[in-house]
Amino acid sequence: MKKDMFQGAKIISTGSSIPYAKVSNEQISSVVETSDEWIFTRTGIKERRLLTQYGQSIVELASEASIKAIEQISMDPKNIDLLILATSSPNDLFGSASKIQYVIGATNALAFDLTAACSGFVVSLVTAFQFIRNGSYKNILIIGADVLSKWVDWSDRSTCILFGDAAGAVILQSCDVSFNSILNFHLKTDGKYANYLSIAYKENFDPHPVLKLYQGSFQYISMNGKEVYKFAVSQVPLSILTCLHQANLSIKDVDWLLLHQANERILMAVADKLSISSDKIISNLGQYGNTSAASIPLALHEAVQVHRIVANDIVVIAGFGAGLTWGSVVLRW
Ligand code: COA
């Protein structure tokens, strides 16, 4: 990150939304051959929320999270200049952001989807920051939302135990550069390993009889769990260290480690590698599972609500997942 900033940015509000239906590990055990003990010891997950209402999609969840963030600071939604929806599970391949823009009444906002899987919120936060830093926009709504339950193969016990549905939102506002709270970021992608975690598009065998082109459909989530685990535990600590170092900060300065909520063992292993004490880890995945792009803003909202994260705390957030993509942001709250 270059230091010649024009505008600073600050998160001034947060919100979240979770579906009503709570599904325990015991309930999952009636769907596939697994157990509460297996799931909990390997992942730390006890239950997850699933969007089960007919006709509901990411739009309802994301809109609710956004409205909570907007109402918390009594903001007129017309003052939002940009809405970024981080998701890999839109209800329309052309994007769901514009539908959310309409529902929440952010009529002056440009709205678009950003897909970077479980790193989506981190990439969106950094993207929003660029628009604020260069003075283009003042108020940006960033939503991380996913309903991966619609893309899970509910007969595949190696993946279906992991995921839950949720949405989280933050409002990033421009401020004087001396109050800037985004101290640094570090983002990476390695497409060589894209097949470790994907929702792939598969073409049909037979081409169109006249045009000879191939059409197809998207498949369920497929994952090489062991490789994804190794990737996260090796790359995320390096990213965080780089990010802190470039901001002239050290591990000792970190008050909170807010990682993408994929697996409790990953959270512990990353903290261990960084010599960060486990009581600085923010974790809620026992209740929600891996909610992909929603996991960081959801956990952030909860931690702020209960005053765990307070003014001036140094919060390191890091996302990682399909792509493979990963990255970290250092915030002064
Ligand atoms: N219940 C019971 N047994 C299961 C199971 C389940 N839900 N899923 C897999 N198993 C079995 C396997 O069939 C295998 O049996 P075998 O030894 O007889 O072949 C055994 O458990 C071990 O499977 P393995 O895949 O090696 O387990 P693991 O220790 O790697 O744990 C994950 C699996 C998915 C929990 C782990 O790899 C992981 O968390 N990876 C990261 C995934 C992730 O976070 N993805 C999202 C990133 S954004």
Short mmCIF file of C-alpha atoms in Angstrom, two decimals, residues 18-325:
data_model
loop_
_atom_site.label_atom_id
_atom_site.label_comp_id
_atom_site.label_asym_id
_atom_site.label_seq_id
_atom_site.Cartn_x
_atom_site.Cartn_y
_atom_site.Cartn_z
CA ILE A 18 -28.82 -14.99 9.77
CA PRO A 19 -31.59 -17.29 8.59
CA TYR A 20 -34.11 -18.58 11.10
CA ALA A 21 -33.48 -22.32 10.63
CA LYS A 22 -30.82 -23.70 12.99
CA VAL A 23 -29.39 -27.09 11.96
CA SER A 24 -27.32 -29.04 14.49
CA ASN A 25 -24.60 -31.62 13.86
CA GLU A 26 -27.07 -34.26 15.08
CA GLN A 27 -29.50 -33.23 12.36
CA ILE A 28 -26.73 -33.41 9.74
CA SER A 29 -26.00 -36.93 11.04
CA SER A 30 -29.46 -37.97 9.89
CA VAL A 31 -28.61 -36.82 6.35
CA VAL A 32 -25.09 -38.24 5.91
CA GLU A 33 -22.99 -40.75 7.84
CA THR A 34 -21.24 -38.53 10.36
CA SER A 35 -21.47 -37.54 14.01
CA ASP A 36 -21.46 -34.47 16.23
CA GLU A 37 -18.19 -35.71 17.71
CA TRP A 38 -16.48 -36.03 14.29
CA ILE A 39 -17.65 -32.64 13.07
CA PHE A 40 -16.90 -30.79 16.29
CA THR A 41 -13.42 -32.21 16.85
CA ARG A 42 -12.34 -31.63 13.22
CA THR A 43 -13.93 -28.21 12.70
CA GLY A 44 -15.26 -26.69 15.92
CA ILE A 45 -18.71 -26.41 14.34
CA LYS A 46 -21.79 -27.32 16.42
CA GLU A 47 -24.58 -25.88 14.31
CA ARG A 48 -25.27 -23.65 11.31
CA ARG A 49 -28.12 -21.52 9.95
CA LEU A 50 -29.65 -22.49 6.60
CA LEU A 51 -31.92 -20.45 4.38
CA THR A 52 -34.86 -22.83 4.09
CA GLN A 53 -37.78 -20.55 3.15
CA TYR A 54 -39.05 -21.11 -0.36
CA GLY A 55 -38.27 -18.24 -2.71
CA GLN A 56 -35.77 -16.54 -0.39
CA SER A 57 -32.27 -15.79 -1.59
CA ILE A 58 -29.20 -13.83 -0.75
CA VAL A 59 -31.15 -10.65 -1.48
CA GLU A 60 -33.31 -10.91 1.67
CA LEU A 61 -30.37 -11.78 3.94
CA ALA A 62 -28.06 -9.12 2.51
CA SER A 63 -30.78 -6.46 2.56
CA GLU A 64 -31.58 -7.14 6.22
CA ALA A 65 -27.90 -6.92 7.23
CA SER A 66 -27.58 -3.67 5.26
CA ILE A 67 -30.69 -2.10 6.75
CA LYS A 68 -29.43 -2.87 10.27
CA ALA A 69 -26.10 -1.15 9.49
CA ILE A 70 -27.90 1.85 7.96
CA GLU A 71 -30.41 2.20 10.80
CA GLN A 72 -27.72 1.91 13.47
CA ILE A 73 -26.40 5.32 12.40
CA SER A 74 -29.74 6.69 11.13
CA MET A 75 -28.27 7.19 7.69
CA ASP A 76 -30.40 8.10 4.71
CA PRO A 77 -29.76 5.23 2.24
CA LYS A 78 -29.75 7.81 -0.54
CA ASN A 79 -26.38 8.97 0.83
CA ILE A 80 -24.73 5.68 -0.08
CA ASP A 81 -22.53 6.21 -3.13
CA LEU A 82 -21.47 2.64 -3.76
CA LEU A 83 -22.73 -0.81 -2.74
CA ILE A 84 -20.39 -3.79 -3.12
CA LEU A 85 -21.83 -7.25 -2.61
CA ALA A 86 -19.15 -9.87 -1.94
CA THR A 87 -20.70 -13.20 -2.81
CA SER A 88 -20.23 -16.45 -4.69
CA SER A 89 -23.89 -17.38 -4.47
CA PRO A 90 -25.95 -14.64 -6.14
CA ASN A 91 -29.52 -15.37 -7.18
CA ASP A 92 -28.66 -14.06 -10.65
CA LEU A 93 -25.41 -14.56 -12.54
CA PHE A 94 -25.63 -10.96 -13.74
CA GLY A 95 -25.43 -10.00 -10.06
CA SER A 96 -27.62 -9.51 -7.00
CA ALA A 97 -26.22 -6.16 -5.82
CA SER A 98 -28.65 -4.08 -7.86
CA LYS A 99 -31.64 -5.90 -6.32
CA ILE A 100 -30.31 -5.09 -2.84
CA GLN A 101 -29.75 -1.48 -3.89
CA TYR A 102 -33.44 -1.29 -4.84
CA VAL A 103 -34.73 -3.05 -1.69
CA ILE A 104 -32.82 -0.82 0.72
CA GLY A 105 -33.52 2.38 -1.21
CA ALA A 106 -29.90 3.23 -1.97
CA THR A 107 -31.07 4.85 -5.17
CA ASN A 108 -27.96 6.97 -5.73
CA ALA A 109 -25.51 4.11 -5.32
CA LEU A 110 -23.62 2.26 -8.00
CA ALA A 111 -24.03 -1.41 -7.09
CA PHE A 112 -22.04 -4.42 -8.21
CA ASP A 113 -21.12 -7.96 -7.15
CA LEU A 114 -17.56 -8.94 -6.37
CA THR A 115 -16.60 -12.61 -6.39
CA ALA A 116 -13.56 -13.71 -4.43
CA ALA A 117 -15.13 -16.59 -2.49
CA CYS A 118 -14.29 -16.57 1.23
CA SER A 119 -11.84 -13.70 0.68
CA GLY A 120 -14.64 -11.65 -0.86
CA PHE A 121 -15.26 -9.36 2.08
CA VAL A 122 -11.56 -8.53 2.50
CA VAL A 123 -11.14 -7.85 -1.23
CA SER A 124 -14.33 -5.72 -1.22
CA LEU A 125 -13.17 -3.71 1.79
CA VAL A 126 -9.89 -2.95 0.04
CA THR A 127 -11.71 -2.12 -3.21
CA ALA A 128 -14.04 0.25 -1.37
CA PHE A 129 -11.07 1.84 0.35
CA GLN A 130 -9.54 2.73 -3.04
CA PHE A 131 -12.70 4.60 -4.09
CA ILE A 132 -12.63 6.54 -0.82
CA ARG A 133 -8.91 7.13 -0.78
CA ASN A 134 -8.94 8.81 -4.18
CA GLY A 135 -11.94 10.95 -3.27
CA SER A 136 -14.46 9.34 -5.66
CA TYR A 137 -16.99 8.31 -3.01
CA LYS A 138 -17.85 9.21 0.57
CA ASN A 139 -20.15 6.43 1.84
CA ILE A 140 -19.77 2.81 0.77
CA LEU A 141 -21.87 -0.14 1.88
CA ILE A 142 -19.91 -3.39 1.78
CA ILE A 143 -21.86 -6.61 2.19
CA GLY A 144 -20.46 -10.11 2.56
CA ALA A 145 -23.22 -12.65 1.99
CA ASP A 146 -23.45 -16.26 0.93
CA VAL A 147 -26.04 -19.01 0.78
CA LEU A 148 -23.76 -21.91 -0.04
CA SER A 149 -26.43 -24.33 1.23
CA LYS A 150 -27.87 -24.01 -2.28
CA TRP A 151 -24.56 -25.22 -3.79
CA VAL A 152 -23.66 -27.97 -1.34
CA ASP A 153 -24.07 -31.62 -2.27
CA TRP A 154 -26.09 -32.76 0.74
CA SER A 155 -24.91 -36.34 0.18
CA ASP A 156 -21.19 -35.38 0.40
CA ARG A 157 -20.20 -35.60 4.06
CA SER A 158 -16.77 -34.08 3.42
CA THR A 159 -18.27 -30.70 2.49
CA CYS A 160 -21.89 -30.49 3.68
CA ILE A 161 -20.88 -30.38 7.36
CA LEU A 162 -18.94 -27.16 6.89
CA PHE A 163 -21.12 -24.46 5.42
CA GLY A 164 -23.85 -22.15 6.70
CA ASP A 165 -25.76 -19.15 5.30
CA ALA A 166 -25.48 -15.55 6.53
CA ALA A 167 -24.86 -11.93 5.62
CA GLY A 168 -22.82 -9.19 7.24
CA ALA A 169 -22.51 -5.54 6.26
CA VAL A 170 -20.34 -2.54 7.09
CA ILE A 171 -20.49 1.11 6.09
CA LEU A 172 -17.13 2.63 5.20
CA GLN A 173 -17.01 6.41 5.27
CA SER A 174 -14.33 8.85 4.19
CA CYS A 175 -12.60 10.89 6.86
CA ASP A 176 -9.55 13.06 7.31
CA VAL A 177 -6.42 11.07 6.56
CA SER A 178 -5.22 11.50 10.16
CA PHE A 179 -8.22 9.43 11.32
CA ASN A 180 -7.74 6.73 8.69
CA SER A 181 -8.44 3.32 10.18
CA ILE A 182 -7.30 1.05 7.33
CA LEU A 183 -3.62 0.89 8.15
CA ASN A 184 -2.56 -1.59 5.50
CA PHE A 185 -3.64 -4.51 3.31
CA HIS A 186 -2.07 -7.45 1.52
CA LEU A 187 -3.92 -9.48 -1.12
CA LYS A 188 -2.85 -12.58 -3.07
CA THR A 189 -4.21 -15.08 -5.61
CA ASP A 190 -2.82 -18.36 -6.91
CA GLY A 191 -5.00 -19.75 -9.67
CA LYS A 192 -2.79 -22.81 -10.05
CA TYR A 193 -4.77 -24.43 -7.26
CA ALA A 194 -8.23 -23.26 -8.30
CA ASN A 195 -9.45 -26.85 -8.45
CA TYR A 196 -8.87 -27.35 -4.71
CA LEU A 197 -12.18 -25.60 -4.05
CA SER A 198 -14.72 -24.85 -6.73
CA ILE A 199 -18.31 -24.71 -7.93
CA ALA A 200 -17.40 -25.60 -11.48
CA TYR A 201 -19.37 -25.07 -14.66
CA LYS A 202 -19.68 -28.32 -16.59
CA GLU A 203 -20.59 -28.53 -20.25
CA ASN A 204 -22.98 -31.10 -21.58
CA PHE A 205 -21.54 -33.80 -23.83
CA ASP A 206 -23.69 -32.98 -26.83
CA PRO A 207 -23.35 -29.65 -28.61
CA HIS A 208 -26.25 -27.62 -29.93
CA PRO A 209 -27.37 -29.46 -33.11
CA VAL A 210 -27.10 -26.42 -35.38
CA LEU A 211 -24.69 -23.98 -33.70
CA LYS A 212 -22.34 -26.71 -32.44
CA LEU A 213 -21.75 -24.83 -29.20
CA TYR A 214 -21.69 -26.40 -25.76
CA GLN A 215 -23.94 -25.40 -22.90
CA GLY A 216 -24.02 -26.76 -19.39
CA SER A 217 -24.68 -26.02 -15.75
CA PHE A 218 -22.91 -25.37 -12.47
CA GLN A 219 -22.01 -28.33 -10.28
CA TYR A 220 -21.99 -28.68 -6.48
CA ILE A 221 -19.09 -27.53 -4.30
CA SER A 222 -16.04 -29.76 -4.62
CA MET A 223 -13.10 -29.47 -2.25
CA ASN A 224 -9.75 -31.01 -1.45
CA GLY A 225 -10.03 -30.37 2.29
CA LYS A 226 -6.50 -31.40 3.22
CA GLU A 227 -4.86 -29.13 0.64
CA VAL A 228 -7.12 -26.19 1.51
CA TYR A 229 -6.21 -26.68 5.14
CA LYS A 230 -2.47 -26.73 4.39
CA PHE A 231 -2.78 -23.65 2.16
CA ALA A 232 -4.62 -21.64 4.81
CA VAL A 233 -2.27 -22.53 7.63
CA SER A 234 0.85 -21.77 5.57
CA GLN A 235 -0.18 -18.63 3.62
CA VAL A 236 -2.41 -16.68 6.02
CA PRO A 237 0.28 -16.14 8.72
CA LEU A 238 2.73 -14.94 6.03
CA SER A 239 0.16 -12.48 4.69
CA ILE A 240 -0.56 -11.12 8.17
CA LEU A 241 3.12 -10.73 8.99
CA THR A 242 3.76 -8.88 5.71
CA CYS A 243 0.78 -6.64 6.30
CA LEU A 244 1.82 -5.76 9.86
CA HIS A 245 5.46 -5.27 8.95
CA GLN A 246 4.62 -2.82 6.13
CA ALA A 247 2.48 -0.85 8.59
CA ASN A 248 5.38 -0.71 11.06
CA LEU A 249 3.42 -2.83 13.50
CA SER A 250 4.32 -6.07 15.22
CA ILE A 251 2.43 -9.04 16.61
CA LYS A 252 2.53 -7.40 20.04
CA ASP A 253 0.35 -4.57 18.71
CA VAL A 254 -2.48 -6.91 17.67
CA ASP A 255 -5.56 -6.80 19.90
CA TRP A 256 -7.81 -9.04 17.82
CA LEU A 257 -7.31 -11.68 15.16
CA LEU A 258 -10.45 -11.96 13.07
CA LEU A 259 -9.90 -14.69 10.49
CA HIS A 260 -12.37 -16.06 7.99
CA GLN A 261 -14.36 -18.55 10.05
CA ALA A 262 -13.56 -21.76 8.18
CA ASN A 263 -12.41 -24.16 10.84
CA GLU A 264 -11.46 -23.74 14.52
CA ARG A 265 -8.29 -25.74 13.94
CA ILE A 266 -7.22 -23.32 11.20
CA LEU A 267 -7.85 -20.34 13.50
CA MET A 268 -5.79 -21.93 16.28
CA ALA A 269 -2.97 -23.01 13.96
CA VAL A 270 -2.66 -19.53 12.40
CA ALA A 271 -2.65 -17.86 15.82
CA ASP A 272 -0.11 -20.39 17.04
CA LYS A 273 2.23 -19.74 14.10
CA LEU A 274 2.01 -16.02 14.79
CA SER A 275 2.43 -16.50 18.57
CA ILE A 276 -0.88 -14.71 19.14
CA SER A 277 -2.63 -15.84 22.28
CA SER A 278 -5.86 -17.77 21.70
CA ASP A 279 -7.89 -15.27 23.76
CA LYS A 280 -7.31 -12.72 20.99
CA ILE A 281 -9.02 -14.93 18.40
CA ILE A 282 -12.56 -13.93 17.47
CA SER A 283 -14.52 -17.07 16.73
CA ASN A 284 -18.21 -17.74 16.22
CA LEU A 285 -18.07 -20.66 13.83
CA GLY A 286 -19.39 -23.05 16.44
CA GLN A 287 -22.78 -21.40 15.91
CA TYR A 288 -22.67 -20.61 12.20
CA GLY A 289 -20.14 -22.84 10.40
CA ASN A 290 -18.30 -21.43 7.41
CA THR A 291 -20.49 -18.67 5.98
CA SER A 292 -17.96 -17.79 3.26
CA ALA A 293 -17.94 -14.06 2.39
CA ALA A 294 -20.29 -13.35 5.33
CA SER A 295 -18.10 -14.80 8.05
CA ILE A 296 -15.82 -11.81 8.74
CA PRO A 297 -18.48 -9.04 8.77
CA LEU A 298 -20.81 -11.28 10.81
CA ALA A 299 -18.13 -11.93 13.45
CA LEU A 300 -17.05 -8.28 13.36
CA HIS A 301 -20.61 -7.10 13.95
CA GLU A 302 -21.06 -9.45 16.91
CA ALA A 303 -17.71 -8.48 18.47
CA VAL A 304 -18.48 -4.77 18.14
CA GLN A 305 -22.02 -5.19 19.50
CA VAL A 306 -20.76 -6.77 22.74
CA HIS A 307 -17.91 -4.21 23.01
CA ARG A 308 -15.16 -6.81 22.64
CA ILE A 309 -13.66 -4.66 19.90
CA VAL A 310 -13.43 -1.08 21.14
CA ALA A 311 -11.99 2.22 19.89
CA ASN A 312 -8.30 2.17 18.96
CA ASP A 313 -8.00 -1.63 19.04
CA ILE A 314 -5.76 -3.04 16.33
CA VAL A 315 -7.81 -5.67 14.49
CA VAL A 316 -6.22 -7.95 11.91
CA ILE A 317 -8.73 -9.47 9.55
CA ALA A 318 -7.78 -12.15 7.04
CA GLY A 319 -9.76 -14.01 4.42
CA PHE A 320 -8.81 -17.12 2.47
CA GLY A 321 -10.52 -19.57 0.21
CA ALA A 322 -11.37 -20.57 -3.33
CA GLY A 323 -9.36 -19.08 -6.15
CA LEU A 324 -7.16 -19.65 -4.30
CA THR A 325 -7.36 -16.16 -2.84
#
